[in-house]
Amino acid sequence: MSNGFMHLFLSERNFENTMLIFENGQPLYQLETKSKFMGSSPTNFYDVQRRQQVGQVEFHSMHGDDVTVNGYKIKVKRESMFSTSEHWKASNRYEYKWKWHGENMQLERDHHPVATFSRGDNGFLKHKDAMSFQLSPEAQQIRDEVIVTGMYTLAKAERDKGSQNGAINAATAGNVAAISS
């Protein structure tokens, strides 16, 4: 930690199976999603140091997703149909919002940044290039919630991007088929 900020780096660029590690390589969180042949499987969040599960994210196609941290269900919501920002109320009773800035995110409370996520470039343990979270002292007080909601927001954005690409590919394929007929 420098200047009171906690830096955590993702060991993999896979949001469902990765570890979040300190600059010295010591793990703090492990994310694990067991693969399933049909349907989705929940992603479990483990605090490696405390040796306990601290969170779970489960995506649903027909109804709202489930985000749970330390037994507390968090309702993560979009501000509007066209927004990509996700907001939620933490256990400390404050409202927080993950807000996108290009490829990076910032967690805000009352329009003040308390944590950031940077996509970085690439590489395992190349700290300046790896995906990372930076948590202020305030965010560290609710770090399990910050990490679980942050990873949820990242995974949801990837899923949304994938479904948009699928819809675009399907529409394009339909147009190509119609032209070639």
XYZ file of C-alpha atoms in Angstrom:
181
model
C 0.000 0.000 0.000
C 1.256 3.402 -0.938
C -0.301 6.637 0.300
C -2.870 4.550 2.173
C -4.220 3.114 -1.097
C -4.480 -0.647 -1.616
C -3.452 -1.975 -5.037
C -4.747 -5.370 -6.173
C -3.822 -6.950 -9.494
C -5.709 -9.622 -11.448
C -3.578 -12.663 -12.191
C -5.686 -13.524 -15.261
C -7.762 -11.539 -17.724
C -10.653 -13.924 -17.045
C -13.232 -12.362 -14.724
C -14.682 -15.722 -13.664
C -11.470 -17.528 -12.667
C -8.669 -15.344 -11.376
C -6.837 -14.216 -8.266
C -6.460 -10.691 -6.951
C -2.966 -10.229 -5.617
C -0.914 -7.580 -3.847
C 2.117 -5.975 -5.500
C 4.378 -8.500 -3.743
C 2.474 -11.411 -5.348
C 0.649 -12.438 -2.164
C -2.946 -13.468 -2.988
C -5.918 -11.831 -1.295
C -8.950 -13.058 -3.285
C -9.602 -16.070 -5.462
C -12.525 -16.137 -7.896
C -13.762 -19.515 -9.013
C -16.485 -20.495 -11.449
C -17.033 -24.173 -12.054
C -17.836 -24.878 -15.687
C -21.272 -26.216 -16.464
C -22.394 -27.928 -19.649
C -25.759 -26.152 -19.705
C -26.567 -22.810 -18.075
C -24.393 -20.653 -15.932
C -22.670 -21.434 -12.690
C -22.141 -18.922 -9.863
C -18.775 -17.240 -9.425
C -17.562 -17.643 -5.831
C -15.237 -15.144 -4.174
C -12.835 -16.419 -1.496
C -10.694 -14.355 0.840
C -7.507 -16.410 0.805
C -6.131 -14.863 4.003
C -9.303 -15.398 6.055
C -9.905 -18.755 4.341
C -13.590 -18.129 3.774
C -16.060 -17.403 1.021
C -16.976 -13.709 1.042
C -19.159 -13.367 -2.037
C -21.023 -14.893 -4.929
C -22.307 -13.613 -8.266
C -24.892 -15.484 -10.286
C -26.095 -14.267 -13.676
C -29.664 -14.943 -14.807
C -31.108 -14.429 -18.255
C -34.778 -14.262 -17.238
C -34.579 -12.135 -14.067
C -32.158 -9.997 -12.076
C -28.692 -11.234 -11.251
C -27.782 -12.256 -7.687
C -24.873 -10.473 -5.976
C -24.161 -11.545 -2.396
C -21.372 -10.331 -0.102
C -20.856 -11.830 3.356
C -24.460 -13.059 3.396
C -25.807 -9.615 2.413
C -27.736 -9.436 -0.892
C -26.716 -6.360 -2.835
C -29.105 -4.881 -5.380
C -26.884 -3.595 -8.152
C -28.897 -1.411 -10.533
C -28.366 0.547 -13.711
C -29.377 4.191 -13.573
C -31.306 3.930 -16.832
C -31.795 1.620 -19.771
C -29.034 3.409 -21.696
C -26.565 3.771 -18.818
C -23.638 1.463 -18.168
C -23.074 2.793 -14.639
C -24.040 0.406 -11.832
C -25.069 1.717 -8.424
C -25.632 -0.056 -5.110
C -26.056 0.583 -1.416
C -23.264 -0.764 0.757
C -23.453 -2.209 4.261
C -22.208 1.166 5.573
C -25.517 2.635 4.231
C -23.846 4.826 1.599
C -24.785 4.716 -2.079
C -21.908 3.904 -4.458
C -21.676 3.923 -8.242
C -19.277 2.147 -10.602
C -18.905 4.571 -13.499
C -17.163 3.802 -16.801
C -14.440 6.081 -18.147
C -13.484 4.531 -21.470
C -12.107 1.066 -20.682
C -11.616 1.864 -16.986
C -14.042 2.257 -14.082
C -14.252 4.516 -11.080
C -16.238 3.871 -7.916
C -17.822 7.046 -6.598
C -19.689 8.112 -3.482
C -21.387 11.492 -3.764
C -19.425 12.146 -7.000
C -16.063 11.602 -5.220
C -13.797 8.736 -6.349
C -13.072 6.057 -3.739
C -11.726 3.249 -5.970
C -10.634 2.666 -9.546
C -10.260 -0.246 -11.901
C -7.745 -0.110 -14.741
C -7.722 -2.609 -17.599
C -3.963 -2.247 -18.058
C -2.335 -3.774 -21.106
C -1.398 -7.383 -20.465
C 0.834 -9.730 -18.533
C 0.940 -11.675 -15.315
C 2.696 -9.811 -12.515
C 3.737 -6.987 -14.837
C 2.096 -4.688 -12.348
C 2.087 -1.520 -14.410
C 0.362 -3.369 -17.282
C -1.925 -5.769 -15.391
C -5.608 -5.194 -14.730
C -5.889 -3.713 -11.263
C -8.036 -2.182 -8.560
C -6.902 0.739 -6.437
C -8.857 1.216 -3.198
C -8.824 4.321 -1.024
C -8.913 3.935 2.769
C -12.722 4.420 2.637
C -13.119 1.667 0.036
C -10.884 -0.648 2.068
C -13.454 -0.536 4.885
C -15.925 -2.304 2.558
C -13.368 -4.004 0.299
C -15.286 -7.284 -0.104
C -18.262 -5.325 -1.455
C -16.039 -3.154 -3.658
C -14.290 -6.162 -5.209
C -17.433 -8.278 -5.703
C -19.468 -5.430 -7.224
C -16.495 -4.304 -9.315
C -15.909 -7.774 -10.735
C -19.657 -8.168 -11.287
C -19.774 -4.881 -13.237
C -16.777 -5.970 -15.348
C -18.240 -9.405 -16.085
C -21.642 -7.885 -16.886
C -20.057 -5.440 -19.342
C -18.239 -8.339 -21.048
C -21.494 -10.329 -21.254
C -23.362 -7.311 -22.621
C -20.639 -6.743 -25.204
C -20.795 -10.422 -26.185
C -24.579 -10.375 -26.594
C -24.375 -7.175 -28.673
C -21.710 -8.757 -30.897
C -23.884 -11.869 -31.224
C -26.899 -9.772 -32.246
C -24.781 -7.781 -34.710
C -23.307 -10.999 -36.172
C -26.780 -12.572 -36.468
C -28.187 -9.452 -38.145
C -25.205 -9.250 -40.491
C -25.500 -12.951 -41.349
C -29.207 -12.441 -42.132
C -28.408 -9.493 -44.404
C -25.624 -11.411 -46.176
C -27.950 -14.406 -46.687
C -30.665 -12.118 -48.096
C -28.197 -10.433 -50.493
C -26.727 -13.707 -51.738
C -30.166 -15.250 -52.438
